[in-house]
Every structure is written in structure tokens, then in C-alpha cells.
PDB file of C-alpha atoms and ligand atoms in Angstrom:
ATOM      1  CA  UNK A 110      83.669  86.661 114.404  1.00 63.00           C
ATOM      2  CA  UNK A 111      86.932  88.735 115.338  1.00 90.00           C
ATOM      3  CA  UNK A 112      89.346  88.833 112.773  1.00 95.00           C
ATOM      4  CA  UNK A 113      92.703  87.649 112.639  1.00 97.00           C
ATOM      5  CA  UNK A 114      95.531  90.511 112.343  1.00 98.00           C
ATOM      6  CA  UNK A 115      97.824  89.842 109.459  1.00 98.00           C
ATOM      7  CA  UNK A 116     101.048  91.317 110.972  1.00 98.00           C
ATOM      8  CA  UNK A 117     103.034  92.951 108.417  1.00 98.00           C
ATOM      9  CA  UNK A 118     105.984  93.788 110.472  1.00 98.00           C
ATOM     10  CA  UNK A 119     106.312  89.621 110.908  1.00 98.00           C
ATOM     11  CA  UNK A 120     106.031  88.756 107.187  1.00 98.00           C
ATOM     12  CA  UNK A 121     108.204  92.135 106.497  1.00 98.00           C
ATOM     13  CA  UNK A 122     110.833  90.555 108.635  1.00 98.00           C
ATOM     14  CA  UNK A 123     111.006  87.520 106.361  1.00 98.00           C
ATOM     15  CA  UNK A 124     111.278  89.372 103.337  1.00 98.00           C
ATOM     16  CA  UNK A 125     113.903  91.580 105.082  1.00 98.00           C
ATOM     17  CA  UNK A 126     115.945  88.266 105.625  1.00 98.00           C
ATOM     18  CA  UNK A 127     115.828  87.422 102.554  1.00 98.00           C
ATOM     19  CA  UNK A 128     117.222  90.357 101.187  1.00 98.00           C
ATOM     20  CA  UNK A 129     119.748  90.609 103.957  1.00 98.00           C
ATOM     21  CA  UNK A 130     121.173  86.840 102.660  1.00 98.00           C
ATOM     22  CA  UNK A 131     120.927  88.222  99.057  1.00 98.00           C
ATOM     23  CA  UNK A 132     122.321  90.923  99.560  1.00 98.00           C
ATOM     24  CA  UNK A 133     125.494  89.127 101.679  1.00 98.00           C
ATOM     25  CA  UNK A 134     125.482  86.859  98.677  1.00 98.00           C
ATOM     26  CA  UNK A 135     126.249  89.602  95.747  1.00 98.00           C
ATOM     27  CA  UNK A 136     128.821  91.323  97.771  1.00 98.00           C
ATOM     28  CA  UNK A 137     130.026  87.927  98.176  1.00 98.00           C
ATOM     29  CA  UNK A 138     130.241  86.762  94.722  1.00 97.00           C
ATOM     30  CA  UNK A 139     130.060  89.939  92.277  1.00 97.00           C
ATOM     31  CA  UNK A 140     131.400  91.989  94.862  1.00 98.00           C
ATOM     32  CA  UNK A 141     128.730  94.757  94.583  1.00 98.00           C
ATOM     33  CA  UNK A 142     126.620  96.426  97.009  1.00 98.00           C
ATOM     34  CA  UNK A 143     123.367  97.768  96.285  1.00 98.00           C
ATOM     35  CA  UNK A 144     122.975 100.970  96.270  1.00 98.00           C
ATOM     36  CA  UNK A 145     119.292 103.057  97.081  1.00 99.00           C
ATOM     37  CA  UNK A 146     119.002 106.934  96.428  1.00 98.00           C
ATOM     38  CA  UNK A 147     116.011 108.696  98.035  1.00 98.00           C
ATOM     39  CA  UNK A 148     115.546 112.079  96.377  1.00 98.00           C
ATOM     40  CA  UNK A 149     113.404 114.382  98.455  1.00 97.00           C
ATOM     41  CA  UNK A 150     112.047 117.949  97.356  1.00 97.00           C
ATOM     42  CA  UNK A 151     110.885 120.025 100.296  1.00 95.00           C
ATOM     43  CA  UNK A 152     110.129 119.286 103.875  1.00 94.00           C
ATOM     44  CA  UNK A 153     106.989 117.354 103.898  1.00 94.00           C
ATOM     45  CA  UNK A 154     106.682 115.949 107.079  1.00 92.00           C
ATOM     46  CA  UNK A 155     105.609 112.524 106.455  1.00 92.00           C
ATOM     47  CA  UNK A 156     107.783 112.367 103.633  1.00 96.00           C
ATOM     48  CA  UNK A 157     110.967 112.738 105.892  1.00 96.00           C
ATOM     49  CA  UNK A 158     109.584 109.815 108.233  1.00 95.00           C
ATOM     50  CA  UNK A 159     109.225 107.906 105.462  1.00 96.00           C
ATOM     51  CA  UNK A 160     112.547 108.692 103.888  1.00 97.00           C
ATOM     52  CA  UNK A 161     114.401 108.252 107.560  1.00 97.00           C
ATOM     53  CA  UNK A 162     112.719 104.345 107.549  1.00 97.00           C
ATOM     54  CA  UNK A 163     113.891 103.662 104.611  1.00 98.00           C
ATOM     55  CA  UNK A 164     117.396 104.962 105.432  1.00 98.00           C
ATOM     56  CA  UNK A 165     117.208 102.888 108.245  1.00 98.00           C
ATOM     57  CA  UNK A 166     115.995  99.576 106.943  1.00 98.00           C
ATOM     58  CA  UNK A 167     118.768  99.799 104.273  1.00 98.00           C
ATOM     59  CA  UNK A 168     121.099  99.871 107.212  1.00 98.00           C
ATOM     60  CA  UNK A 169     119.823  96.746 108.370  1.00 98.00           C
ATOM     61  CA  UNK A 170     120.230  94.508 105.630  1.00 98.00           C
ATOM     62  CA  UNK A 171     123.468  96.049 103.887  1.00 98.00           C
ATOM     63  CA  UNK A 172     122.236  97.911 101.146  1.00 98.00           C
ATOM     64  CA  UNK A 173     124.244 101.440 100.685  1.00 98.00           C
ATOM     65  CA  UNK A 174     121.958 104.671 100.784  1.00 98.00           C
ATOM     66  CA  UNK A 175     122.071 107.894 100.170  1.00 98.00           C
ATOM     67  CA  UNK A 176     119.663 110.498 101.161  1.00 98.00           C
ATOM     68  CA  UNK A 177     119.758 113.383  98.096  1.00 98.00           C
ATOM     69  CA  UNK A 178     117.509 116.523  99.714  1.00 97.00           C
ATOM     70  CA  UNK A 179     116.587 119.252  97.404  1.00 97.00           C
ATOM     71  CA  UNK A 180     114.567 122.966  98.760  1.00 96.00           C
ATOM     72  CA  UNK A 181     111.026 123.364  98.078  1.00 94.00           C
ATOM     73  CA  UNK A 182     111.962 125.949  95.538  1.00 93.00           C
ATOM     74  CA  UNK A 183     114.195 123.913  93.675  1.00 94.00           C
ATOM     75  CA  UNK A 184     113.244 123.683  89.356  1.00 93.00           C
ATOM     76  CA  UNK A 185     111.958 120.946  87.472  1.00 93.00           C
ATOM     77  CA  UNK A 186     115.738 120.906  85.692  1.00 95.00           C
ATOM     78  CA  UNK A 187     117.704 120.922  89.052  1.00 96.00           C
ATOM     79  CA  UNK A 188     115.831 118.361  90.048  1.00 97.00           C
ATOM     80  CA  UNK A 189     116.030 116.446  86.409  1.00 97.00           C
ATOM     81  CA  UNK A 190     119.530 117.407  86.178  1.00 97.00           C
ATOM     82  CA  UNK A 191     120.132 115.088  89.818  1.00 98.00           C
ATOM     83  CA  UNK A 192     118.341 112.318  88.439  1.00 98.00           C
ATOM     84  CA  UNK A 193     120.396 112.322  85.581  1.00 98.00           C
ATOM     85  CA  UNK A 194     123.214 112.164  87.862  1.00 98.00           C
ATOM     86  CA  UNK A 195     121.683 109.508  89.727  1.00 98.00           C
ATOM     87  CA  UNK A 196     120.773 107.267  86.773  1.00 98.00           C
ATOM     88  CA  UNK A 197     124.851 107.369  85.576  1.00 98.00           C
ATOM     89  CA  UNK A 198     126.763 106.914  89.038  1.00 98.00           C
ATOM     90  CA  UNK A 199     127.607 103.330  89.419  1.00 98.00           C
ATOM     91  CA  UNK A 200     127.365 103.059  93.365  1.00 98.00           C
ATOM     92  CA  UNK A 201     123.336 103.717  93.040  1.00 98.00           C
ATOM     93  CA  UNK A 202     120.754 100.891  91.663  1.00 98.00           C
ATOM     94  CA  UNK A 203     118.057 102.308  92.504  1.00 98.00           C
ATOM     95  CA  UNK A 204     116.191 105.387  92.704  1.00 98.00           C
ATOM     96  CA  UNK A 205     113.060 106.568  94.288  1.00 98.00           C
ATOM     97  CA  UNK A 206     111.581 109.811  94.047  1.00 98.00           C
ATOM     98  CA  UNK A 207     109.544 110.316  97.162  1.00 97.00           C
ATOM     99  CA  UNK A 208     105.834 111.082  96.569  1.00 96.00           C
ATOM    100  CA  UNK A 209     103.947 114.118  96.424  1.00 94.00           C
ATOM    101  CA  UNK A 210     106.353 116.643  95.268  1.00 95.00           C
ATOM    102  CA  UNK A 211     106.083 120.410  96.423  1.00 92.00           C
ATOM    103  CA  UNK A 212     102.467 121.900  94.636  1.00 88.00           C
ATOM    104  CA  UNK A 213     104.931 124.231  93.162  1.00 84.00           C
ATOM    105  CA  UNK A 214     106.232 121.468  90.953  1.00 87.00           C
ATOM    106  CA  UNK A 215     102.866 119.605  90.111  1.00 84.00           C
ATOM    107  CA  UNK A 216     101.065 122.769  89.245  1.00 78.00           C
ATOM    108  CA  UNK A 217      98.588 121.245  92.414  1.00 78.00           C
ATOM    109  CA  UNK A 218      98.035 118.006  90.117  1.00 80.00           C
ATOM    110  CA  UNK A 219      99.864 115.227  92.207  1.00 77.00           C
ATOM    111  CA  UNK A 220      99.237 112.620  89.090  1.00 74.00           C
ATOM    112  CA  UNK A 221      99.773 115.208  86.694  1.00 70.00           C
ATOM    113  CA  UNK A 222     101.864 115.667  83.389  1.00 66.00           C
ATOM    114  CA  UNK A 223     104.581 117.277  85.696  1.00 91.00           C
ATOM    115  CA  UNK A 224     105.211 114.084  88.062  1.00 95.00           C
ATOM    116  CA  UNK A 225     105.106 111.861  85.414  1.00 94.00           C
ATOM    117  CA  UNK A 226     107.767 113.953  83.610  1.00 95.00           C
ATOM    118  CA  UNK A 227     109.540 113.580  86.264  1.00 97.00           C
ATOM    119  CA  UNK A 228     108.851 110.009  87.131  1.00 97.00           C
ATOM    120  CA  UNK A 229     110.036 109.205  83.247  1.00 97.00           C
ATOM    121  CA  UNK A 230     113.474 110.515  83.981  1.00 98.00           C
ATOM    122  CA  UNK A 231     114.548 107.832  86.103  1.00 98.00           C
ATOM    123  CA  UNK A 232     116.535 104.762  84.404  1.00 98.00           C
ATOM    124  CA  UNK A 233     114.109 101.783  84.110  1.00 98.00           C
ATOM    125  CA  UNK A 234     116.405  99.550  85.515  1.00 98.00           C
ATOM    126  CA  UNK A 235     116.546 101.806  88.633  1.00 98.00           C
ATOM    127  CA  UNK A 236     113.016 102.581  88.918  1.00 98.00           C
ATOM    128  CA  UNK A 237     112.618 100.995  92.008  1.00 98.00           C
ATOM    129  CA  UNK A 238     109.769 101.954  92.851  1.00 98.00           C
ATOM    130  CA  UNK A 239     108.364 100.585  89.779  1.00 98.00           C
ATOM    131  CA  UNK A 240     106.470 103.965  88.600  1.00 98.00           C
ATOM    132  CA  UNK A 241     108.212 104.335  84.772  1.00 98.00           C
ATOM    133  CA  UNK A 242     105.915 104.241  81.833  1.00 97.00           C
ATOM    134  CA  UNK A 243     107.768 101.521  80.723  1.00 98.00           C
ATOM    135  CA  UNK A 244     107.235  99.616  84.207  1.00 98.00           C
ATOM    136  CA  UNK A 245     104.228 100.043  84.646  1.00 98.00           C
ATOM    137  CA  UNK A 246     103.326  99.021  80.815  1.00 98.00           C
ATOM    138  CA  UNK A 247     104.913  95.750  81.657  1.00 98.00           C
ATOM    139  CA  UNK A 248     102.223  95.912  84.855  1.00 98.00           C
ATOM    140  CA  UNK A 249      99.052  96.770  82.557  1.00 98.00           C
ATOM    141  CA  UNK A 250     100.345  93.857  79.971  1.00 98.00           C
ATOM    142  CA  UNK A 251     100.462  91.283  82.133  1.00 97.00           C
ATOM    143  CA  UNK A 252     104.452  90.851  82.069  1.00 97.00           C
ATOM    144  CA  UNK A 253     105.193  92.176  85.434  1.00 96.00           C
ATOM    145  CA  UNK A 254     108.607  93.568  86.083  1.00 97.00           C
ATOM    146  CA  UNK A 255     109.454  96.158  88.998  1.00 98.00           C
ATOM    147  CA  UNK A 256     106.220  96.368  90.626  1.00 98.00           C
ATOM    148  CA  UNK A 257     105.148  99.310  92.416  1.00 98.00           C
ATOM    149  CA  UNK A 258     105.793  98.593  96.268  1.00 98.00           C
ATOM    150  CA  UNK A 259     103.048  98.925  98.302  1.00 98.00           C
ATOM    151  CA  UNK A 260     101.032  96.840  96.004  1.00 98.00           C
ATOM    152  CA  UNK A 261     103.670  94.246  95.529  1.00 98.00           C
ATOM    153  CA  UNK A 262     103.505  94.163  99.528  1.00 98.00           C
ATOM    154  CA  UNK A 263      99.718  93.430  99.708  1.00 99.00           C
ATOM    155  CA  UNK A 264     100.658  90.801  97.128  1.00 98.00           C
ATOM    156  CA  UNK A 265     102.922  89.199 100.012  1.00 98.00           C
ATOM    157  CA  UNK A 266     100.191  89.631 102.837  1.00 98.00           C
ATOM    158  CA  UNK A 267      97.223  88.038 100.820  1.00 98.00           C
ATOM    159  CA  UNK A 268      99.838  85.061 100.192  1.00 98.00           C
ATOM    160  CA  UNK A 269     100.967  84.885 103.437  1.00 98.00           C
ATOM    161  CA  UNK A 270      97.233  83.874 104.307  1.00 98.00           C
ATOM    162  CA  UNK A 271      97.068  81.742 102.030  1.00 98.00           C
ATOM    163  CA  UNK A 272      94.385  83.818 100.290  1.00 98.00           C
ATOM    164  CA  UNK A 273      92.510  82.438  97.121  1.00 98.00           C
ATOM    165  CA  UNK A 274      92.327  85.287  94.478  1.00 98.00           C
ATOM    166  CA  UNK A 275      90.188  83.089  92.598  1.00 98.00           C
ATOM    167  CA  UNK A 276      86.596  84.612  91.220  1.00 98.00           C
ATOM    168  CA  UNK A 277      86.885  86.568  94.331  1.00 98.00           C
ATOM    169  CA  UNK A 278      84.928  89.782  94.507  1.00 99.00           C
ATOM    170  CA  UNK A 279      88.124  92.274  95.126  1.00 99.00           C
ATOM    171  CA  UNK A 280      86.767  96.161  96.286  1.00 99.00           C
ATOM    172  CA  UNK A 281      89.833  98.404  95.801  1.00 99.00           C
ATOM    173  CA  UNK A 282      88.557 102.033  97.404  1.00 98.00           C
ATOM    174  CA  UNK A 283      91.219 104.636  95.760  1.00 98.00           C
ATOM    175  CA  UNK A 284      92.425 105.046  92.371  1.00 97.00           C
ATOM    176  CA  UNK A 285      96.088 106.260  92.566  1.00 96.00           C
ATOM    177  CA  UNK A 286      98.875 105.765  90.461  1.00 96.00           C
ATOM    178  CA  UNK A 287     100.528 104.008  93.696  1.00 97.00           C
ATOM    179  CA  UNK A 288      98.408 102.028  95.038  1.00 98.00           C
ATOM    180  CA  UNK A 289      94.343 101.710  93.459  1.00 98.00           C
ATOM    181  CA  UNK A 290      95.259 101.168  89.591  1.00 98.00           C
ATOM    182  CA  UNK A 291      98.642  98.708  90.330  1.00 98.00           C
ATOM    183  CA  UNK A 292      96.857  96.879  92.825  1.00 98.00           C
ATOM    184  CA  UNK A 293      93.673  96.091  90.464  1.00 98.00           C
ATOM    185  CA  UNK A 294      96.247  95.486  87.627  1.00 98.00           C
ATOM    186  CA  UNK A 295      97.902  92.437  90.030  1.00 98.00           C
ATOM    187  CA  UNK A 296      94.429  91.371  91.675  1.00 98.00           C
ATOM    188  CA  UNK A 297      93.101  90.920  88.022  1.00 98.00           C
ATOM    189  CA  UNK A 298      96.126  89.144  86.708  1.00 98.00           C
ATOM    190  CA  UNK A 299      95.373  86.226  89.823  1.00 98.00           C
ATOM    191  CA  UNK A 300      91.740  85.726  88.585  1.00 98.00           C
ATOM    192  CA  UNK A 301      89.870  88.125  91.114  1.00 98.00           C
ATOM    193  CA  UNK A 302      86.606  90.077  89.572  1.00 98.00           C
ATOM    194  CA  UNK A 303      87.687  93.795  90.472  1.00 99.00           C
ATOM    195  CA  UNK A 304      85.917  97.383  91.476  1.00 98.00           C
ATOM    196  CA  UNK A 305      87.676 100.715  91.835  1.00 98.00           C
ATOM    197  CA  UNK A 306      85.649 102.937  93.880  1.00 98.00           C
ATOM    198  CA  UNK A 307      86.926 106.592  94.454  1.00 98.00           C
ATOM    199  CA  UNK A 308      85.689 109.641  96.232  1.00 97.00           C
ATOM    200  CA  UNK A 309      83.185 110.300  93.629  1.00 98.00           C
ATOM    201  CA  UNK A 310      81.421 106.954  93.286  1.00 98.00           C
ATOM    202  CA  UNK A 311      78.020 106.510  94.550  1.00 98.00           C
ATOM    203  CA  UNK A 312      76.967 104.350  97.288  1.00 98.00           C
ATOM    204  CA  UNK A 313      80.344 103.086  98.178  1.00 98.00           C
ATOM    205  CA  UNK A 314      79.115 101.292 101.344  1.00 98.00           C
ATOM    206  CA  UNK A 315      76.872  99.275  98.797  1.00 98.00           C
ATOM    207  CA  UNK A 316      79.811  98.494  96.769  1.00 98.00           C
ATOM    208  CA  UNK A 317      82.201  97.698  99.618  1.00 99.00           C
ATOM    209  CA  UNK A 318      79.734  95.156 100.859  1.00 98.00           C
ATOM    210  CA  UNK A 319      80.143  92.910  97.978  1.00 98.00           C
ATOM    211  CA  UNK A 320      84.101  92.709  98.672  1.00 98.00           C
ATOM    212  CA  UNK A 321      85.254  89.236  99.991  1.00 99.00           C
ATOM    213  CA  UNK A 322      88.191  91.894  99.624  1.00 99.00           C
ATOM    214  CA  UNK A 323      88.855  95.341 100.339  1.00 99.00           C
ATOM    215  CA  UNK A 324      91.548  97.136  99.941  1.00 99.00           C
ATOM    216  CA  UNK A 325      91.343 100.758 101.616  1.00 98.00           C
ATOM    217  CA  UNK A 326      93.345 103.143 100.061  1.00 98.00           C
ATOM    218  CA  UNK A 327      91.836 106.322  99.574  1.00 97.00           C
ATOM    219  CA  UNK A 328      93.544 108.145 102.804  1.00 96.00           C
ATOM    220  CA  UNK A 329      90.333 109.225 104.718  1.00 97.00           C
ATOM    221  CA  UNK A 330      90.483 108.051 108.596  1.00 97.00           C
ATOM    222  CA  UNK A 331      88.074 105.396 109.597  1.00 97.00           C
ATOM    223  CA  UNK A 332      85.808 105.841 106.278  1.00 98.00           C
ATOM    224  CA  UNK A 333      85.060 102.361 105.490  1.00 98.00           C
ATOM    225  CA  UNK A 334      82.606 100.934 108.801  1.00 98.00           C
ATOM    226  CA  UNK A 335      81.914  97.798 110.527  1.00 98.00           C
ATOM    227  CA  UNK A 336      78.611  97.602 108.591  1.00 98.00           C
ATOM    228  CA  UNK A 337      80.120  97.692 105.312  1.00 98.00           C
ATOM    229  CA  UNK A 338      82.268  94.977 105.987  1.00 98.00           C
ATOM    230  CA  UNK A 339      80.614  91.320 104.274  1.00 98.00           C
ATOM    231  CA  UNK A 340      81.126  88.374 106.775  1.00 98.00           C
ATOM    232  CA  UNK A 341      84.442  86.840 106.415  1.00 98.00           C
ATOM    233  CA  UNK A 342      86.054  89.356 104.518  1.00 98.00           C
ATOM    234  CA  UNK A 343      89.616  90.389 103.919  1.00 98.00           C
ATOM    235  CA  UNK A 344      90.577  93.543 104.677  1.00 98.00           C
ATOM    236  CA  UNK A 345      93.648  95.345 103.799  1.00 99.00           C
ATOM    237  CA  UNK A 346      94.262  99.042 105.276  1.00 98.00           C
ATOM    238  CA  UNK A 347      96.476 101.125 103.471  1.00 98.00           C
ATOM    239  CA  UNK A 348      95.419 104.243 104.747  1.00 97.00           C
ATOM    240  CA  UNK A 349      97.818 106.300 107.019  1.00 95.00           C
ATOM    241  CA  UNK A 350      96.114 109.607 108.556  1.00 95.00           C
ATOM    242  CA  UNK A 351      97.865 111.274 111.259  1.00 93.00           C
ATOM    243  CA  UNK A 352      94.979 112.706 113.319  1.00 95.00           C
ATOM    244  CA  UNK A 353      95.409 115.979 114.982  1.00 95.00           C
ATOM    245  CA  UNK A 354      96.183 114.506 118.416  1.00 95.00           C
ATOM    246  CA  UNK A 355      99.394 112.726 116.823  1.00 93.00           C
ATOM    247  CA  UNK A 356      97.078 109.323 116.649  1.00 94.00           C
ATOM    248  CA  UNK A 357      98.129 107.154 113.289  1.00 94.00           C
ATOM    249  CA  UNK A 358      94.444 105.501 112.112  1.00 97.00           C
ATOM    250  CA  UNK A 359      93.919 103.659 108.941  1.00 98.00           C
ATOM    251  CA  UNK A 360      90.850 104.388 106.612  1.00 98.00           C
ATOM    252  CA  UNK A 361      89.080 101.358 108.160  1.00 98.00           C
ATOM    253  CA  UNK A 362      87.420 101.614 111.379  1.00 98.00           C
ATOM    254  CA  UNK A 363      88.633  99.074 113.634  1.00 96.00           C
ATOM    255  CA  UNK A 364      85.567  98.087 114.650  1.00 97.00           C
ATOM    256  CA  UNK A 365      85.229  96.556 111.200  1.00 98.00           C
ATOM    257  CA  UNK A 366      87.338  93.448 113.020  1.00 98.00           C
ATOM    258  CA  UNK A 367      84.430  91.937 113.995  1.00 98.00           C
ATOM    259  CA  UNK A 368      83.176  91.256 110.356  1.00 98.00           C
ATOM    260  CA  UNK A 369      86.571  90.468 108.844  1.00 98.00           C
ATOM    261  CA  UNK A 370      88.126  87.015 108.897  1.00 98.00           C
ATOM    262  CA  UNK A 371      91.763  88.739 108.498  1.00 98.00           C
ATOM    263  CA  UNK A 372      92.628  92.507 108.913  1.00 98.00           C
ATOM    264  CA  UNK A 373      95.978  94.660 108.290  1.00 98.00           C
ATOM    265  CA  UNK A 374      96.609  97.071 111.153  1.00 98.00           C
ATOM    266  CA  UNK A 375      97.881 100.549 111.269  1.00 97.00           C
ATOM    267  CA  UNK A 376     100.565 100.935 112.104  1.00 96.00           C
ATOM    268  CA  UNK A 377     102.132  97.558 111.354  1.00 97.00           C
ATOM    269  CA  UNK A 378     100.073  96.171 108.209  1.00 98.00           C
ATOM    270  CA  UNK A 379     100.692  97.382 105.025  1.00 98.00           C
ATOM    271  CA  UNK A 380     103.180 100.199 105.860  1.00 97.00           C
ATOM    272  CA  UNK A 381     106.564  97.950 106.608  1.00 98.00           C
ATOM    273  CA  UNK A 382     105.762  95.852 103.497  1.00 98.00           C
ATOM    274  CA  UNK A 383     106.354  99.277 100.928  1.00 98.00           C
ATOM    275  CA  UNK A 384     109.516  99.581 102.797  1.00 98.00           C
ATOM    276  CA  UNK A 385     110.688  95.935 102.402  1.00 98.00           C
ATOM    277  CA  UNK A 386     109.610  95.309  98.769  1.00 98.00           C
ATOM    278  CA  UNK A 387     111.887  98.640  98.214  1.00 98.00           C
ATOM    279  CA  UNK A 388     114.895  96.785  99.019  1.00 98.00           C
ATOM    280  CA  UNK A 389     113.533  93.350  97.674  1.00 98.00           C
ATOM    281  CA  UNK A 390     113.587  95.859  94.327  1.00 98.00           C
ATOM    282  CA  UNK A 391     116.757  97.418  94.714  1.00 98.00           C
ATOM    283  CA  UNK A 392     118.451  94.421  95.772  1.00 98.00           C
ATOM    284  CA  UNK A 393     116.444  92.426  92.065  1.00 98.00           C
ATOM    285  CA  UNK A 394     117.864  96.030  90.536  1.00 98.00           C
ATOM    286  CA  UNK A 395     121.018  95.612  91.460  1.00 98.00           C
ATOM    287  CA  UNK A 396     121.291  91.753  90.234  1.00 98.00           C
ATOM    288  CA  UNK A 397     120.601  92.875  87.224  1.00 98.00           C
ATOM    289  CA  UNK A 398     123.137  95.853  86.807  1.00 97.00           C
ATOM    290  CA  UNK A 399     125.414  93.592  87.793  1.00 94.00           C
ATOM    291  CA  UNK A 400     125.057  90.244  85.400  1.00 82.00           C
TER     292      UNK A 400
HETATM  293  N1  GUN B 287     104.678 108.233  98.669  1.00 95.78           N
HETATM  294  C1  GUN B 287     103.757 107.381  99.199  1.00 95.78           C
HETATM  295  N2  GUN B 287     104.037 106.106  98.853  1.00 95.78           N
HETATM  296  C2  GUN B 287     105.147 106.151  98.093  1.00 95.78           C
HETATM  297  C3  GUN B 287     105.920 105.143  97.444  1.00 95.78           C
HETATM  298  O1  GUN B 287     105.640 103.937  97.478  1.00 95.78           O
HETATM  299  N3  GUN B 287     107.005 105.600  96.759  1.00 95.78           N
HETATM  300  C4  GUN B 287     107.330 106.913  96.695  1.00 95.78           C
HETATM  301  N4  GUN B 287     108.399 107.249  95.981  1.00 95.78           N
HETATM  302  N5  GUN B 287     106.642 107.868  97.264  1.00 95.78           N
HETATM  303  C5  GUN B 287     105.557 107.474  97.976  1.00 95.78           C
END
């Protein structure tokens, strides 16, 4: 068997569409743009290439953005004080704080009490990236609200297979706050039976093997192999290493397309999906603010 690639950038279009039309439609009607603020501390590479896309993809479907760029040895308050700023100017619907912050700021906990400080200072209603206690209560209680984007984006790929959640065996591999725990949350809530591995569970090919899905999110290149991979699987790559020679891999080996019925790939799976559930958010956020 070789799988079938579930292109993300295709079904990423759609979405992008969608919110382009929306979008046309408030300005149109409530005349109101949406408005996106990307707050970045420090110059973490990725985390500027991740910030420009977004930039970018707000461009293309009319929503208003602003990039707000703080040093790497900016304070907890300077950086509380913009968010407060952020969460009262009218123009701005949504906010994202771009993930991880400077070590200096986390205490070298990227989960930790300090992030989710942070994190908590955003408006709900502008948490558009779905990561406020109170969000992601509604998540854990079954009352989804602003889901967190990358998983919400998965969401979309499984559907756009067509993909029966059913009593399936789901194998999440990574247990973060942005992808591992949502993801279960939303998997669960469609009737699939669900294991978190992580880097300290034991025999994790064993466990991956039982998954009519896997999700691979635990950001080690090429970790999960062909042989883990059960016939006819689905296989969703969230990973994103950047390898020393400037090579982008996923934490799948490819090779693992030969078990799979469907695979994400990397680049172009899972990666423009975060990006347009971030506007499908701020565009719902701004709805909302608006009515
Ligand atoms: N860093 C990696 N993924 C994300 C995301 O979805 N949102 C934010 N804010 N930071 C990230």
C-alpha cells in the first residue's frame, strides 16, 4: 500500500476562502475589519517565519494585522502591560502570543506557571489562539469554544477524508499544551479510544502500532518508523525539525507511506492549517465583538 497525501495547503485554501467571503461580508454589513495582533518576545528564528506567514496570510484574505515585537530582555509587566493594551484597542480582535517565549521569561519551563500567567492576560474573546484557562475549560468540558489551532486544523484534515473517529484506536505521541492534550480532548469528544505517549513512555513503537491513528507531535525528526506504522493507518505529522542542512522533516519517517492509507506531509500538511484556523478564529472573534 502507498498512502494517499492529505494536502493541507488544498483544504487550507478552502478554509482561507471562506474566511476571505466572511470577512468581505462583515466589512460589508457591520463595517468592521478584523483585526490580528502577533506579539513576539525575542528573535527566535522560527518564531519570526511563523509570525511573517501569518502576516502574510492576513493580507490575503483582508484581515488587518499588526506585528507588536518586544527584545528578549523585555519584563513580564512590559510585556503584560502590551497585552493590556492589546485587549482594550478596538481595531484588534484577536491576539496571539507566539510560542516559546525567551527562557528568561519561563524560568526554562515552556508550560510553566510563567506562560500561563501570561497566556491568562489575554481577553477571552481575543484569545485566538484558544490557550485561556477559560478556553480551554470549555475544551476539557466538552463545550468547545476557540479551539487551539493546530488541533482544530487536524480536526479539518481527518474530515476532509472523510475519517470515522468512531471506536478508533487514536495514538497521539506528545503531550503539549498546543497540540497532545487539545488534540486528545477533540479526538475523545468524536468517540475515538485515546493514548498519549511522551518521551518518557515505554515501548512507544508497541503503542504506536495499535493506532488506526497517529498523530506525531513530539518534535523529534523521523522518530516514528515504517514498522511502527499498523496497515491502513492514518497518519498525521505535526512535527517541524529544521535539520542542520536547512532540510524541513516531520517526526514521521516518510517511509512510513507505505503502511499508511493517508499521510500529512511536511511541509504542506498540518502546518498551513494552524495558520488558517488563526484567521477562521479571528475572523469567529471578531463576529462576536461586533454583534
Ligand atoms: N508556537 C507553536 N505553535 C503555536 C501556536 O499555535 N500558537 C502560538 N501562539 N505559538 C505557537
Amino acid at each position: 500500500m502507498s498512502a494517499k497525501l492529505i494536502d493541507g495547503k488544498a483544504v487550507a485554501e478552502k478554509v482561507m476562502s471562506e474566511v476571505a467571503r466572511g470577512v468581505e461580508r462583515l466589512k460589508k454589513e457591520k463595517k468592521i475589519i478584523p483585526g490580528l495582533a502577533a506579539v513576539l518576545v525575542g528573535d527566535n528564528e522560527a518564531s519570526k517565519i511563523y509570525v511573517r506567514n501569518k502576516r502574510i496570510a492576513c493580507e490575503k484574505v483582508g484581515i488587518y494585522s499588526t506585528q507588536e515585537l518586544l527584545p528578549g530582555t523585555a519584563s513580564e509587566e512590559e510585556l503584560l502591560g502590551l497585552i493590556d493594551n492589546l485587549n482594550k484597542d478596538p481595531m484588534i480582535h484577536g491576539i496571539l502570543v507566539q510560542l516559546p517565549l525567551p527562557s528568561s521569561m519561563t524560568n526554562g519551563n515552556p508550560s510553566g506557571m510563567n506562560v500561563q500567567k501570561i497566556l491568562s492576560e489575554v481577553a477571552p474573546e481575543k484569545d485566538v489562539d484558544g490557550f485561556h484557562p477559560i478556553n480551554l475549560g470549555k475544551l476539557f468540558s466538552g463545550m468547545p469554544d476557540m479551539v487551539p489551532c493546530t488541533p482544530a486544523g487536524i480536526i479539518k484534515l481527518l474530515e476532509s477524508i472523510n475519517f470515522d473517529f468512531n471506536g478508533k484506536e487514536a495514538v497521539i505521541v506528545g503531550r503539549s499544551n498546543i497540540v497532545g492534550k487539545p488534540i486528545a480532548l477533540l479526538l475523545m469528544q468524536r468517540h475515538a479510544t485515546v493514548t498519549i505517549c511522551h518521551s518518557q513512555t515505554k515501548n512507544l513503537s508497541e503503542k504506536v502500532k495499535r493506532g488506526d491513528l497517529v498523530v506525531a507531535a513530539l518534535g523529534k525528526p523521523a522518530l516514528i518508523q515504517e514498522d511502527w506504522i499498523k496497515p491502513g493507518a492514518v497518519v498525521i505529522d505535526v512535527g517541524m525539525n529544521r535539520l542542520p542542512n536547512g532540510k524541513l522533516v516531520g517526526d514521521v519517517d516518510p517511509k512510513a507511506a507505505s503502511k499508511a492509507s493517508f499521510i500529512t506531509p511536511v511541509p504542506g500538511g498540518v502546518g498551513p492549517m494552524t495558520i488558517a484556523m488563526l484567521l477562521s478564529n479571528t475572523l469567529e472573534a471578531a463576529r462576536r465583538q461586533s454583534s
